[in-house]
Structures are given as structure tokens and as C-alpha cells.
């Protein structure tokens, strides 16, 4: 039976118990939910570590370090959840090494908590300051948009962000500048509206289109998108877009939208 702590009963806090000799970790039901893993009695620690894409506080402990009990008691990990949503989350781990009567480390036990909202808030604040500085220092519109798109994309953990301007008398969008994560092509240039991902063609001034589960077509790489129409009134001047290669649940996409 999966164990539960008093803090977990209140919701939002998972528990773990890592056997340092076998490197197998017991995850509570809430911990499995936070990590996007099916409930199971144990997992190899390597399966959990594989979810981590960034450690906010330094390099994760290696297998050798774990055997020695050389594990930080507190760490915050940026990870991509398992399961179909593959959502980016920040999870805080708090633990303690348990030793046997001879002082040999035998277990590492503790809790994990989703701190995504807090981390996004911190990154948004830092990004707004950086965007203000960049706009002050940058001389051209294209350079300013590129800087702002990079900060927006990195803050939200997205694959691509940018700005497209509507071309009068033509059903096309000119993506004047964008930022892409390494491995993703730039969209800079002129594109028919019908060829752009998702519901961009349905955008109207003052409207936001949030699509958390777009079909990734052959040759395409967009699984989720937030598109914001620029300016009022009609006609629409263009749009701001943020895209990711993984579909995101409505909950997670709405969180990014905010």
C-alpha cells in the first residue's frame, strides 16, 4: 500500500522514500500525480530523475553520491511530467537521510510539492524587468521584439514565441521577429494565415485563442499555442504567439495564459 503523510491528506504534497541500497523509490499517490506517473509500489530512481530537465539549485545527486548519503536536503527541479500532457512543472523536494545504527546511510525520505505558480511568478517579474531594460537599450523594433519573445518563451518554458503583423489586403501574416528554443525553426517571414497553426485565422482584436491540444501534423511542431490579437479596433494589426511542441492540458495552458 502506498504511504500517506498528514501533510498529504491536506492535498498538494507528495511523499517519497528512497532505498539507497537498491535505488528504488516509493512514491505516494499524490507524488505520482505531481510527477505524472502511474501509481506503482516502487520506481527506479533513474525513472524519476529522467523527468528532470533543469535543477534550480545545482546538479542532482549521482548514484554514488546517494549511496554516500551526500544528498542536498532541499532542491527545486524543473521537470516535464510523465503522461500525455508532458507539462513543464517545478517541484520542490525536501528530505532527510536516514542512517542505520552504524551510521551508514540507508534511506532518503521526505516530501515534494508543486511550486510552479511561485516559480512562474518569480520568472514573470524578472522577465518584465529584463524586457523593460532591453526595450530601453535596443534601437530597432525587430531587435526589441526578439528580446521580448526570448524572455517570454524562456519564462513560460515554451518552444517558440514571436510577433506577426497583418498585411493589409492580403490573407497573410508577416512574422517580423521571433525566438525559438534550440532545435526549432524560426517562423520569421511571410505566411498565409491558413498555413499558421491552430485558430490564428479566427483571431479578432481583443481576443485570445488558447489551444492546449493541437494535432501535431507531419512536418509541424506545434502541440499547444496561446495567440493574442494586437490592437483594437478592426482590422487586427497582428498577433503575439507563444507555442510549445507538447500538448498541454487546459489547466496548464490557462496557467501560462495568466
Tab-separated table of C-alpha atoms in Angstrom:
chain	number	residue	atom	x	y	z
A	1	UNK	CA	0.000	0.000	0.000
A	2	UNK	CA	1.286	3.477	-0.831
A	3	UNK	CA	2.023	5.517	2.270
A	4	UNK	CA	0.493	8.872	3.072
A	5	UNK	CA	1.537	11.643	5.427
A	6	UNK	CA	-0.616	14.076	7.369
A	7	UNK	CA	0.529	16.879	5.065
A	8	UNK	CA	-0.525	14.882	2.011
A	9	UNK	CA	-4.016	14.365	3.362
A	10	UNK	CA	-4.399	18.154	3.131
A	11	UNK	CA	-3.552	17.879	-0.569
A	12	UNK	CA	-0.780	19.117	-2.833
A	13	UNK	CA	2.131	17.442	-1.002
A	14	UNK	CA	3.536	14.068	-2.025
A	15	UNK	CA	5.898	11.820	-0.082
A	16	UNK	CA	8.825	9.650	-1.129
A	17	UNK	CA	11.056	7.001	0.454
A	18	UNK	CA	14.261	6.146	-1.435
A	19	UNK	CA	16.104	2.919	-0.583
A	20	UNK	CA	19.726	3.941	-1.111
A	21	UNK	CA	20.983	0.356	-1.498
A	22	UNK	CA	18.572	-0.600	-4.292
A	23	UNK	CA	17.995	2.928	-5.662
A	24	UNK	CA	14.268	2.159	-5.716
A	25	UNK	CA	11.901	4.885	-4.554
A	26	UNK	CA	8.441	4.516	-3.087
A	27	UNK	CA	6.164	7.346	-4.213
A	28	UNK	CA	2.836	8.166	-2.616
A	29	UNK	CA	-0.272	8.540	-4.753
A	30	UNK	CA	-0.008	12.332	-4.614
A	31	UNK	CA	3.692	12.206	-5.535
A	32	UNK	CA	2.857	10.064	-8.568
A	33	UNK	CA	0.157	12.564	-9.561
A	34	UNK	CA	2.543	15.509	-9.262
A	35	UNK	CA	5.139	13.737	-11.399
A	36	UNK	CA	2.608	12.456	-13.941
A	37	UNK	CA	3.461	8.806	-13.235
A	38	UNK	CA	1.013	5.912	-12.889
A	39	UNK	CA	0.605	4.754	-9.312
A	40	UNK	CA	3.049	1.947	-8.530
A	41	UNK	CA	4.596	0.466	-5.403
A	42	UNK	CA	8.140	1.498	-6.419
A	43	UNK	CA	10.050	3.175	-9.239
A	44	UNK	CA	13.730	3.081	-10.162
A	45	UNK	CA	15.179	6.419	-9.127
A	46	UNK	CA	16.523	6.708	-12.683
A	47	UNK	CA	12.916	6.829	-13.992
A	48	UNK	CA	12.140	9.785	-11.728
A	49	UNK	CA	15.449	11.532	-12.489
A	50	UNK	CA	14.732	11.201	-16.227
A	51	UNK	CA	11.820	13.646	-15.822
A	52	UNK	CA	14.151	16.433	-14.662
A	53	UNK	CA	15.234	18.911	-17.334
A	54	UNK	CA	16.666	21.586	-15.052
A	55	UNK	CA	17.723	21.763	-11.426
A	56	UNK	CA	17.172	25.218	-9.976
A	57	UNK	CA	19.711	24.697	-7.183
A	58	UNK	CA	22.589	22.787	-8.827
A	59	UNK	CA	23.361	19.344	-10.229
A	60	UNK	CA	21.231	16.448	-8.892
A	61	UNK	CA	22.992	13.861	-6.749
A	62	UNK	CA	24.575	10.978	-8.645
A	63	UNK	CA	24.059	7.315	-7.774
A	64	UNK	CA	27.439	7.272	-5.979
A	65	UNK	CA	26.593	10.414	-4.022
A	66	UNK	CA	23.238	8.978	-2.993
A	67	UNK	CA	24.924	5.813	-1.678
A	68	UNK	CA	27.183	8.004	0.478
A	69	UNK	CA	24.182	9.949	1.728
A	70	UNK	CA	25.597	13.057	0.081
A	71	UNK	CA	22.194	14.478	-0.894
A	72	UNK	CA	21.002	18.057	-0.511
A	73	UNK	CA	18.077	18.249	1.919
A	74	UNK	CA	16.321	20.858	-0.235
A	75	UNK	CA	16.171	21.198	-4.035
A	76	UNK	CA	13.836	22.604	-6.698
A	77	UNK	CA	13.593	20.766	-10.001
A	78	UNK	CA	12.114	21.851	-13.289
A	79	UNK	CA	10.723	18.757	-14.952
A	80	UNK	CA	8.476	17.542	-17.727
A	81	UNK	CA	5.721	15.426	-16.245
A	82	UNK	CA	5.174	11.914	-17.461
A	83	UNK	CA	1.901	11.012	-19.143
A	84	UNK	CA	0.130	12.562	-22.125
A	85	UNK	CA	0.184	16.219	-21.028
A	86	UNK	CA	4.018	16.303	-20.642
A	87	UNK	CA	3.548	19.592	-18.774
A	88	UNK	CA	6.506	21.599	-17.511
A	89	UNK	CA	6.377	21.896	-13.714
A	90	UNK	CA	8.629	22.999	-10.864
A	91	UNK	CA	8.732	20.616	-7.904
A	92	UNK	CA	10.399	21.288	-4.554
A	93	UNK	CA	11.954	18.290	-2.769
A	94	UNK	CA	12.570	18.347	0.987
A	95	UNK	CA	14.203	15.282	2.505
A	96	UNK	CA	16.389	13.758	5.206
A	97	UNK	CA	18.958	10.959	5.082
A	98	UNK	CA	18.172	8.110	7.472
A	99	UNK	CA	21.171	6.131	8.807
A	100	UNK	CA	21.394	2.745	10.477
A	101	UNK	CA	22.874	2.129	13.933
A	102	UNK	CA	26.411	2.149	12.482
A	103	UNK	CA	25.904	5.480	10.731
A	104	UNK	CA	25.578	4.049	7.215
A	105	UNK	CA	23.026	5.932	5.024
A	106	UNK	CA	20.133	3.600	4.202
A	107	UNK	CA	17.194	5.777	3.109
A	108	UNK	CA	16.312	9.265	1.932
A	109	UNK	CA	12.766	10.245	2.872
A	110	UNK	CA	10.758	13.418	2.505
A	111	UNK	CA	8.133	15.385	0.631
A	112	UNK	CA	7.676	17.002	-2.760
A	113	UNK	CA	5.479	19.974	-3.558
A	114	UNK	CA	4.421	21.621	-6.816
A	115	UNK	CA	5.844	25.184	-6.748
A	116	UNK	CA	5.095	26.026	-10.391
A	117	UNK	CA	2.897	29.043	-9.621
A	118	UNK	CA	5.574	30.536	-7.385
A	119	UNK	CA	8.373	29.953	-9.925
A	120	UNK	CA	6.326	31.381	-12.788
A	121	UNK	CA	5.571	34.452	-10.707
A	122	UNK	CA	9.267	34.963	-9.988
A	123	UNK	CA	10.187	34.475	-13.650
A	124	UNK	CA	7.446	36.804	-14.879
A	125	UNK	CA	8.705	39.554	-12.582
A	126	UNK	CA	12.307	39.031	-13.700
A	127	UNK	CA	11.233	38.932	-17.351
A	128	UNK	CA	9.268	42.186	-17.087
A	129	UNK	CA	12.330	43.933	-15.644
A	130	UNK	CA	14.565	42.450	-18.344
A	131	UNK	CA	12.118	43.397	-21.117
A	132	UNK	CA	12.000	46.972	-19.835
A	133	UNK	CA	15.791	47.157	-19.810
A	134	UNK	CA	16.029	45.600	-23.274
A	135	UNK	CA	13.459	47.941	-24.801
A	136	UNK	CA	15.328	50.907	-23.330
A	137	UNK	CA	18.677	49.736	-24.707
A	138	UNK	CA	17.597	48.350	-28.093
A	139	UNK	CA	17.445	50.648	-31.085
A	140	UNK	CA	15.205	48.758	-33.552
A	141	UNK	CA	11.700	47.345	-33.386
A	142	UNK	CA	12.839	43.918	-34.620
A	143	UNK	CA	15.584	43.641	-32.019
A	144	UNK	CA	13.214	44.697	-29.239
A	145	UNK	CA	10.615	42.107	-30.287
A	146	UNK	CA	13.271	39.394	-30.488
A	147	UNK	CA	14.458	40.134	-26.950
A	148	UNK	CA	10.897	40.261	-25.605
A	149	UNK	CA	9.985	36.999	-27.401
A	150	UNK	CA	13.023	35.224	-25.962
A	151	UNK	CA	12.223	36.324	-22.417
A	152	UNK	CA	8.569	35.369	-22.840
A	153	UNK	CA	9.393	31.959	-24.288
A	154	UNK	CA	12.018	31.154	-21.670
A	155	UNK	CA	9.810	32.339	-18.819
A	156	UNK	CA	6.956	30.076	-19.904
A	157	UNK	CA	9.196	27.157	-20.858
A	158	UNK	CA	7.840	27.279	-24.422
A	159	UNK	CA	9.382	26.252	-27.735
A	160	UNK	CA	8.739	29.433	-29.694
A	161	UNK	CA	7.388	32.972	-29.235
A	162	UNK	CA	7.108	35.963	-31.532
A	163	UNK	CA	5.007	38.641	-33.206
A	164	UNK	CA	3.290	38.535	-36.579
A	165	UNK	CA	1.872	41.623	-38.309
A	166	UNK	CA	-1.163	41.501	-40.568
A	167	UNK	CA	-0.619	42.537	-44.187
A	168	UNK	CA	-3.389	44.806	-45.443
A	169	UNK	CA	-5.387	43.465	-48.376
A	170	UNK	CA	-3.749	40.066	-48.051
A	171	UNK	CA	-4.625	36.971	-46.030
A	172	UNK	CA	-1.059	36.737	-44.786
A	173	UNK	CA	0.931	37.391	-41.625
A	174	UNK	CA	4.474	38.747	-41.588
A	175	UNK	CA	6.325	37.290	-38.594
A	176	UNK	CA	8.709	40.201	-38.089
A	177	UNK	CA	10.697	38.590	-35.278
A	178	UNK	CA	10.596	35.517	-33.087
A	179	UNK	CA	12.615	33.371	-30.700
A	180	UNK	CA	12.875	29.583	-30.835
A	181	UNK	CA	14.293	27.042	-28.442
A	182	UNK	CA	17.317	25.182	-29.897
A	183	UNK	CA	16.097	22.580	-32.368
A	184	UNK	CA	13.062	24.583	-33.523
A	185	UNK	CA	12.945	26.549	-36.743
A	186	UNK	CA	12.192	30.253	-36.805
A	187	UNK	CA	8.836	31.330	-38.277
A	188	UNK	CA	10.226	34.685	-39.389
A	189	UNK	CA	8.824	35.678	-42.767
A	190	UNK	CA	5.522	35.864	-44.606
A	191	UNK	CA	2.927	33.119	-44.128
A	192	UNK	CA	-0.671	32.643	-45.352
A	193	UNK	CA	-2.955	32.829	-42.325
A	194	UNK	CA	-4.449	29.461	-43.281
A	195	UNK	CA	-0.984	27.853	-43.001
A	196	UNK	CA	-0.400	29.054	-39.430
A	197	UNK	CA	-1.053	26.662	-36.517
A	198	UNK	CA	-4.442	26.354	-34.895
A	199	UNK	CA	-7.044	29.105	-34.669
A	200	UNK	CA	-4.981	32.124	-35.705
A	201	UNK	CA	-7.312	32.673	-38.624
A	202	UNK	CA	-10.176	33.178	-36.164
A	203	UNK	CA	-8.422	35.858	-34.149
A	204	UNK	CA	-10.149	39.194	-33.764
A	205	UNK	CA	-8.994	42.365	-31.970
A	206	UNK	CA	-9.144	41.958	-28.212
A	207	UNK	CA	-9.419	38.171	-28.420
A	208	UNK	CA	-7.109	35.487	-27.028
A	209	UNK	CA	-7.060	31.990	-28.518
A	210	UNK	CA	-5.807	29.275	-26.160
A	211	UNK	CA	-5.262	25.847	-27.684
A	212	UNK	CA	-3.763	23.286	-25.334
A	213	UNK	CA	-4.007	20.227	-27.575
A	214	UNK	CA	-3.296	20.917	-31.235
A	215	UNK	CA	-2.750	17.992	-33.599
A	216	UNK	CA	0.954	17.855	-34.417
A	217	UNK	CA	0.821	17.305	-38.183
A	218	UNK	CA	3.647	15.716	-40.188
A	219	UNK	CA	6.314	18.344	-40.677
A	220	UNK	CA	4.807	20.508	-37.901
A	221	UNK	CA	5.994	21.002	-34.357
A	222	UNK	CA	3.226	22.866	-32.522
A	223	UNK	CA	1.238	20.953	-29.904
A	224	UNK	CA	-0.086	23.939	-27.915
A	225	UNK	CA	-0.451	27.656	-28.535
A	226	UNK	CA	-1.564	30.923	-26.995
A	227	UNK	CA	-2.279	33.642	-29.559
A	228	UNK	CA	-3.191	37.200	-28.593
A	229	UNK	CA	-4.631	39.638	-31.133
A	230	UNK	CA	-2.910	43.007	-31.179
A	231	UNK	CA	-4.737	46.296	-31.116
A	232	UNK	CA	-8.308	47.405	-31.373
A	233	UNK	CA	-10.477	48.243	-33.291
A	234	UNK	CA	-10.780	46.369	-36.600
A	235	UNK	CA	-8.866	45.383	-38.554
A	236	UNK	CA	-6.466	43.343	-36.475
A	237	UNK	CA	-2.890	44.659	-36.703
A	238	UNK	CA	-1.239	41.343	-35.868
A	239	UNK	CA	-0.778	38.882	-33.075
A	240	UNK	CA	1.568	37.745	-30.330
A	241	UNK	CA	2.098	33.993	-30.130
A	242	UNK	CA	3.623	31.503	-27.708
A	243	UNK	CA	3.933	27.890	-28.873
A	244	UNK	CA	5.094	24.581	-27.447
A	245	UNK	CA	5.789	21.255	-29.098
A	246	UNK	CA	3.908	19.249	-26.459
A	247	UNK	CA	0.123	19.388	-25.976
A	248	UNK	CA	-0.820	20.949	-22.654
A	249	UNK	CA	-3.930	20.333	-20.615
A	250	UNK	CA	-6.463	23.152	-20.324
A	251	UNK	CA	-5.369	23.654	-16.701
A	252	UNK	CA	-1.712	24.108	-17.590
A	253	UNK	CA	-2.364	26.247	-20.662
A	254	UNK	CA	-4.630	28.555	-18.656
A	255	UNK	CA	-1.903	28.837	-16.037
A	256	UNK	CA	0.565	30.003	-18.694
A	257	UNK	CA	-2.015	32.400	-20.123
A	258	UNK	CA	-2.331	34.121	-16.750
